[in-house]
PDB file of C-alpha atoms in Angstrom:
ATOM      1  CA  MET A 293      62.633  66.968 106.446  1.00  0.00           C
ATOM      2  CA  GLY A 294      66.128  67.950 105.583  1.00  0.00           C
ATOM      3  CA  ILE A 295      67.233  70.880 103.538  1.00  0.00           C
ATOM      4  CA  VAL A 296      68.081  70.000  99.968  1.00  0.00           C
ATOM      5  CA  GLU A 297      70.853  72.035  98.433  1.00  0.00           C
ATOM      6  CA  ASN A 298      70.633  73.111  94.834  1.00  0.00           C
ATOM      7  CA  ALA A 299      73.441  71.138  93.370  1.00  0.00           C
ATOM      8  CA  ALA A 300      74.747  71.801  89.919  1.00  0.00           C
ATOM      9  CA  PRO A 301      74.199  68.916  87.547  1.00  0.00           C
ATOM     10  CA  GLU A 302      77.214  66.701  87.332  1.00  0.00           C
ATOM     11  CA  GLU A 303      79.264  67.037  84.181  1.00  0.00           C
ATOM     12  CA  PRO A 304      79.840  63.765  82.474  1.00  0.00           C
ATOM     13  CA  SER A 305      83.299  62.522  83.180  1.00  0.00           C
ATOM     14  CA  TYR A 306      85.352  61.285  80.273  1.00  0.00           C
ATOM     15  CA  ASN A 307      88.202  58.948  80.833  1.00  0.00           C
ATOM     16  CA  ALA A 308      91.017  57.995  78.531  1.00  0.00           C
ATOM     17  CA  ALA A 309      89.306  54.711  77.656  1.00  0.00           C
ATOM     18  CA  ASP A 310      86.475  56.576  75.884  1.00  0.00           C
ATOM     19  CA  GLY A 311      88.931  57.834  73.267  1.00  0.00           C
ATOM     20  CA  PRO A 312      89.081  61.212  71.570  1.00  0.00           C
ATOM     21  CA  SER A 313      86.094  63.505  71.363  1.00  0.00           C
ATOM     22  CA  LYS A 314      83.907  63.668  68.291  1.00  0.00           C
ATOM     23  CA  SER A 315      85.389  67.018  67.258  1.00  0.00           C
ATOM     24  CA  ARG A 316      88.916  65.573  67.585  1.00  0.00           C
ATOM     25  CA  ARG A 317      87.986  62.579  65.424  1.00  0.00           C
ATOM     26  CA  LYS A 318      86.438  64.904  62.850  1.00  0.00           C
ATOM     27  CA  ALA A 319      89.550  67.113  62.767  1.00  0.00           C
ATOM     28  CA  ASP A 320      91.727  64.019  62.335  1.00  0.00           C
ATOM     29  CA  ALA A 321      89.520  62.833  59.476  1.00  0.00           C
ATOM     30  CA  HIS A 322      89.834  66.219  57.756  1.00  0.00           C
ATOM     31  CA  ALA A 323      93.616  66.136  58.215  1.00  0.00           C
ATOM     32  CA  LEU A 324      93.788  62.681  56.624  1.00  0.00           C
ATOM     33  CA  GLN A 325      91.599  63.882  53.758  1.00  0.00           C
ATOM     34  CA  ALA A 326      93.905  66.872  53.247  1.00  0.00           C
ATOM     35  CA  LEU A 327      96.906  64.525  53.210  1.00  0.00           C
ATOM     36  CA  GLY A 328      95.049  62.429  50.634  1.00  0.00           C
ATOM     37  CA  ALA A 329      94.561  65.559  48.523  1.00  0.00           C
ATOM     38  CA  GLU A 330      98.325  66.155  48.685  1.00  0.00           C
ATOM     39  CA  LEU A 331      98.832  62.585  47.451  1.00  0.00           C
ATOM     40  CA  VAL A 332      96.508  63.290  44.522  1.00  0.00           C
ATOM     41  CA  ALA A 333      98.569  66.393  43.656  1.00  0.00           C
ATOM     42  CA  LEU A 334     101.807  64.374  43.370  1.00  0.00           C
ATOM     43  CA  ASN A 335     103.186  63.337  40.014  1.00  0.00           C
ATOM     44  CA  ARG A 336     103.570  59.714  38.983  1.00  0.00           C
ATOM     45  CA  SER A 337     107.231  59.360  40.001  1.00  0.00           C
ATOM     46  CA  GLN A 338     106.675  60.916  43.434  1.00  0.00           C
ATOM     47  CA  LEU A 339     103.674  58.683  44.036  1.00  0.00           C
ATOM     48  CA  ALA A 340     105.764  55.640  43.139  1.00  0.00           C
ATOM     49  CA  GLN A 341     108.267  56.542  45.876  1.00  0.00           C
ATOM     50  CA  ILE A 342     105.639  56.291  48.612  1.00  0.00           C
ATOM     51  CA  ASP A 343     104.696  52.884  50.029  1.00  0.00           C
ATOM     52  CA  LEU A 344     100.888  52.763  49.827  1.00  0.00           C
ATOM     53  CA  PRO A 345      98.413  49.900  50.039  1.00  0.00           C
ATOM     54  CA  GLU A 346      97.138  48.928  46.606  1.00  0.00           C
ATOM     55  CA  THR A 347      93.559  50.099  47.249  1.00  0.00           C
ATOM     56  CA  LEU A 348      94.762  53.530  48.345  1.00  0.00           C
ATOM     57  CA  ARG A 349      97.118  53.829  45.369  1.00  0.00           C
ATOM     58  CA  GLU A 350      94.281  52.932  42.981  1.00  0.00           C
ATOM     59  CA  ALA A 351      91.972  55.457  44.661  1.00  0.00           C
ATOM     60  CA  VAL A 352      94.617  58.196  44.344  1.00  0.00           C
ATOM     61  CA  GLU A 353      95.223  57.381  40.678  1.00  0.00           C
ATOM     62  CA  ALA A 354      91.461  57.398  40.048  1.00  0.00           C
ATOM     63  CA  ALA A 355      91.153  60.808  41.720  1.00  0.00           C
ATOM     64  CA  GLN A 356      93.895  62.151  39.447  1.00  0.00           C
ATOM     65  CA  ARG A 357      91.768  61.209  36.440  1.00  0.00           C
ATOM     66  CA  ILE A 358      88.489  62.678  37.748  1.00  0.00           C
ATOM     67  CA  THR A 359      87.727  66.175  36.493  1.00  0.00           C
ATOM     68  CA  ALA A 360      84.174  66.714  37.774  1.00  0.00           C
ATOM     69  CA  HIS A 361      84.161  68.721  40.998  1.00  0.00           C
ATOM     70  CA  GLY A 362      81.567  66.617  42.806  1.00  0.00           C
ATOM     71  CA  GLY A 363      83.137  63.341  41.778  1.00  0.00           C
ATOM     72  CA  ARG A 364      86.592  64.508  42.781  1.00  0.00           C
ATOM     73  CA  ARG A 365      85.297  65.675  46.174  1.00  0.00           C
ATOM     74  CA  ARG A 366      83.665  62.284  46.813  1.00  0.00           C
ATOM     75  CA  GLN A 367      86.832  60.499  45.744  1.00  0.00           C
ATOM     76  CA  LEU A 368      88.888  62.627  48.157  1.00  0.00           C
ATOM     77  CA  GLN A 369      86.482  61.705  50.949  1.00  0.00           C
ATOM     78  CA  TYR A 370      86.938  58.041  50.029  1.00  0.00           C
ATOM     79  CA  ILE A 371      90.718  58.486  50.093  1.00  0.00           C
ATOM     80  CA  GLY A 372      90.386  60.077  53.534  1.00  0.00           C
ATOM     81  CA  LYS A 373      88.423  57.031  54.682  1.00  0.00           C
ATOM     82  CA  LEU A 374      91.099  54.683  53.324  1.00  0.00           C
ATOM     83  CA  MET A 375      93.799  56.779  55.017  1.00  0.00           C
ATOM     84  CA  ARG A 376      92.322  55.894  58.443  1.00  0.00           C
ATOM     85  CA  ASN A 377      93.767  52.386  58.051  1.00  0.00           C
ATOM     86  CA  VAL A 378      97.240  53.583  57.058  1.00  0.00           C
ATOM     87  CA  ASP A 379     100.075  54.996  59.135  1.00  0.00           C
ATOM     88  CA  ALA A 380     100.107  58.565  57.828  1.00  0.00           C
ATOM     89  CA  ALA A 381     103.377  59.616  59.492  1.00  0.00           C
ATOM     90  CA  PRO A 382     105.749  58.211  56.811  1.00  0.00           C
ATOM     91  CA  ILE A 383     103.593  59.658  54.033  1.00  0.00           C
ATOM     92  CA  ARG A 384     103.497  63.063  55.711  1.00  0.00           C
ATOM     93  CA  ALA A 385     107.269  62.941  56.333  1.00  0.00           C
ATOM     94  CA  LYS A 386     108.012  62.129  52.693  1.00  0.00           C
ATOM     95  CA  ILE A 387     105.828  64.975  51.402  1.00  0.00           C
ATOM     96  CA  GLU A 388     107.319  67.424  53.914  1.00  0.00           C
ATOM     97  CA  GLY A 389     110.791  66.306  52.827  1.00  0.00           C
ATOM     98  CA  TRP A 390     109.975  67.218  49.249  1.00  0.00           C
ATOM     99  CA  LYS A 391     108.636  70.583  50.339  1.00  0.00           C
ATOM    100  CA  SER A 392     111.774  71.415  52.350  1.00  0.00           C
ATOM    101  CA  VAL A 393     114.020  70.461  49.443  1.00  0.00           C
ATOM    102  CA  SER A 394     112.008  72.806  47.295  1.00  0.00           C
ATOM    103  CA  VAL A 395     112.508  75.668  49.756  1.00  0.00           C
ATOM    104  CA  GLU A 396     116.260  75.025  49.917  1.00  0.00           C
ATOM    105  CA  GLU A 397     116.535  74.831  46.129  1.00  0.00           C
ATOM    106  CA  THR A 398     114.604  78.082  45.734  1.00  0.00           C
ATOM    107  CA  ALA A 399     116.959  79.834  48.160  1.00  0.00           C
ATOM    108  CA  ARG A 400     119.957  78.487  46.219  1.00  0.00           C
ATOM    109  CA  LEU A 401     118.550  79.768  42.921  1.00  0.00           C
ATOM    110  CA  HIS A 402     117.961  83.198  44.446  1.00  0.00           C
ATOM    111  CA  LEU A 403     121.575  83.254  45.637  1.00  0.00           C
ATOM    112  CA  ILE A 404     122.753  82.423  42.112  1.00  0.00           C
ATOM    113  CA  GLU A 405     120.589  85.181  40.639  1.00  0.00           C
ATOM    114  CA  ARG A 406     121.969  87.731  43.122  1.00  0.00           C
ATOM    115  CA  TRP A 407     125.556  86.758  42.266  1.00  0.00           C
ATOM    116  CA  ARG A 408     124.829  86.965  38.532  1.00  0.00           C
ATOM    117  CA  ASP A 409     123.338  90.450  38.811  1.00  0.00           C
ATOM    118  CA  ARG A 410     126.134  91.600  41.097  1.00  0.00           C
ATOM    119  CA  LEU A 411     128.832  90.258  38.756  1.00  0.00           C
ATOM    120  CA  ILE A 412     127.291  92.049  35.782  1.00  0.00           C
ATOM    121  CA  ASP A 413     126.703  95.368  37.595  1.00  0.00           C
ATOM    122  CA  ASP A 414     129.808  95.597  39.816  1.00  0.00           C
ATOM    123  CA  ALA A 415     133.335  95.212  38.422  1.00  0.00           C
ATOM    124  CA  GLU A 416     134.799  94.343  41.830  1.00  0.00           C
ATOM    125  CA  ALA A 417     132.242  91.623  42.523  1.00  0.00           C
ATOM    126  CA  LEU A 418     134.335  89.111  40.577  1.00  0.00           C
ATOM    127  CA  GLN A 419     137.093  89.349  43.189  1.00  0.00           C
ATOM    128  CA  ASP A 420     134.558  88.787  45.979  1.00  0.00           C
ATOM    129  CA  PHE A 421     133.157  85.817  44.107  1.00  0.00           C
ATOM    130  CA  ALA A 422     136.653  84.380  43.583  1.00  0.00           C
ATOM    131  CA  ALA A 423     137.364  84.706  47.305  1.00  0.00           C
ATOM    132  CA  GLU A 424     134.195  82.857  48.209  1.00  0.00           C
ATOM    133  CA  TYR A 425     134.399  80.235  45.433  1.00  0.00           C
ATOM    134  CA  PRO A 426     138.095  79.623  44.677  1.00  0.00           C
ATOM    135  CA  ARG A 427     137.454  76.836  42.153  1.00  0.00           C
ATOM    136  CA  ALA A 428     135.611  79.230  39.820  1.00  0.00           C
ATOM    137  CA  ASP A 429     136.998  79.776  36.327  1.00  0.00           C
ATOM    138  CA  LEU A 430     137.365  83.563  36.417  1.00  0.00           C
ATOM    139  CA  GLN A 431     138.542  83.881  32.840  1.00  0.00           C
ATOM    140  CA  GLN A 432     135.375  82.238  31.536  1.00  0.00           C
ATOM    141  CA  LEU A 433     133.185  84.380  33.800  1.00  0.00           C
ATOM    142  CA  ARG A 434     134.944  87.582  32.634  1.00  0.00           C
ATOM    143  CA  ALA A 435     134.291  86.643  29.012  1.00  0.00           C
ATOM    144  CA  LEU A 436     130.630  85.955  29.717  1.00  0.00           C
ATOM    145  CA  ILE A 437     130.255  89.260  31.583  1.00  0.00           C
ATOM    146  CA  ARG A 438     131.782  91.145  28.613  1.00  0.00           C
ATOM    147  CA  ASN A 439     129.441  89.286  26.264  1.00  0.00           C
ATOM    148  CA  VAL A 440     126.427  90.324  28.362  1.00  0.00           C
ATOM    149  CA  SER A 441     127.401  93.983  28.000  1.00  0.00           C
ATOM    150  CA  ARG A 442     127.885  93.576  24.257  1.00  0.00           C
ATOM    151  CA  GLU A 443     124.575  91.701  23.824  1.00  0.00           C
ATOM    152  CA  ARG A 444     122.693  94.381  25.745  1.00  0.00           C
ATOM    153  CA  ALA A 445     124.295  97.174  23.683  1.00  0.00           C
ATOM    154  CA  GLN A 446     123.324  95.433  20.429  1.00  0.00           C
ATOM    155  CA  ASN A 447     119.832  94.406  21.617  1.00  0.00           C
ATOM    156  CA  GLN A 448     120.633  90.723  21.140  1.00  0.00           C
ATOM    157  CA  PRO A 449     119.018  87.831  22.991  1.00  0.00           C
ATOM    158  CA  PRO A 450     120.472  87.313  26.501  1.00  0.00           C
ATOM    159  CA  LYS A 451     122.465  84.168  25.665  1.00  0.00           C
ATOM    160  CA  SER A 452     125.473  85.044  27.835  1.00  0.00           C
ATOM    161  CA  TYR A 453     123.205  86.236  30.653  1.00  0.00           C
ATOM    162  CA  ARG A 454     121.745  82.713  30.775  1.00  0.00           C
ATOM    163  CA  ALA A 455     125.178  81.141  30.387  1.00  0.00           C
ATOM    164  CA  ILE A 456     126.451  83.005  33.456  1.00  0.00           C
ATOM    165  CA  PHE A 457     123.569  81.570  35.440  1.00  0.00           C
ATOM    166  CA  GLN A 458     124.457  78.046  34.248  1.00  0.00           C
ATOM    167  CA  ARG A 459     128.124  78.499  35.185  1.00  0.00           C
ATOM    168  CA  LEU A 460     127.249  79.889  38.609  1.00  0.00           C
ATOM    169  CA  ARG A 461     124.815  77.031  39.209  1.00  0.00           C
ATOM    170  CA  ASP A 462     127.619  74.565  38.524  1.00  0.00           C
ATOM    171  CA  ILE A 463     130.008  76.426  40.849  1.00  0.00           C
ATOM    172  CA  ILE A 464     127.553  77.063  43.699  1.00  0.00           C
ATOM    173  CA  SER A 465     126.654  73.472  44.375  1.00  0.00           C
ATOM    174  CA  PRO A 466     124.274  72.348  47.121  1.00  0.00           C
TER     175      PRO A 466
END
């Protein structure tokens, strides 16, 4: 009799034809469900801008009306199931586009706020602002800055403070 070697059991071999693993499919399903939840969070006008199949649109609108936690969770799972039959890339791209616009707009508003505070606190900041934004109406900005000082001294509402922000927002365009 021959000597039998203790061979390790063979690991099952997976080929590309078998498709993704169960954990990969589950992760994909969760990602689609999360994307569906983002759809539910959109407002009516944003939702109208996305090309969705009618059944998915109806499911999203139904989820927006559901307030019970359990019912909403089940509806989100249903939306995730419907999302498996839809190309999610354009939907994801549209939502990401809205998010990036929001980040850019927030940065712009912060820039405007910094300029407003600098113009009010620093007398020489107006010259710096004029150099950077030559189309600015400096006379109007000077008047608003003086009005801010007067309003603060008299404990009045910050009308001119808000007006400076409006003017700067018009000047510092995207």
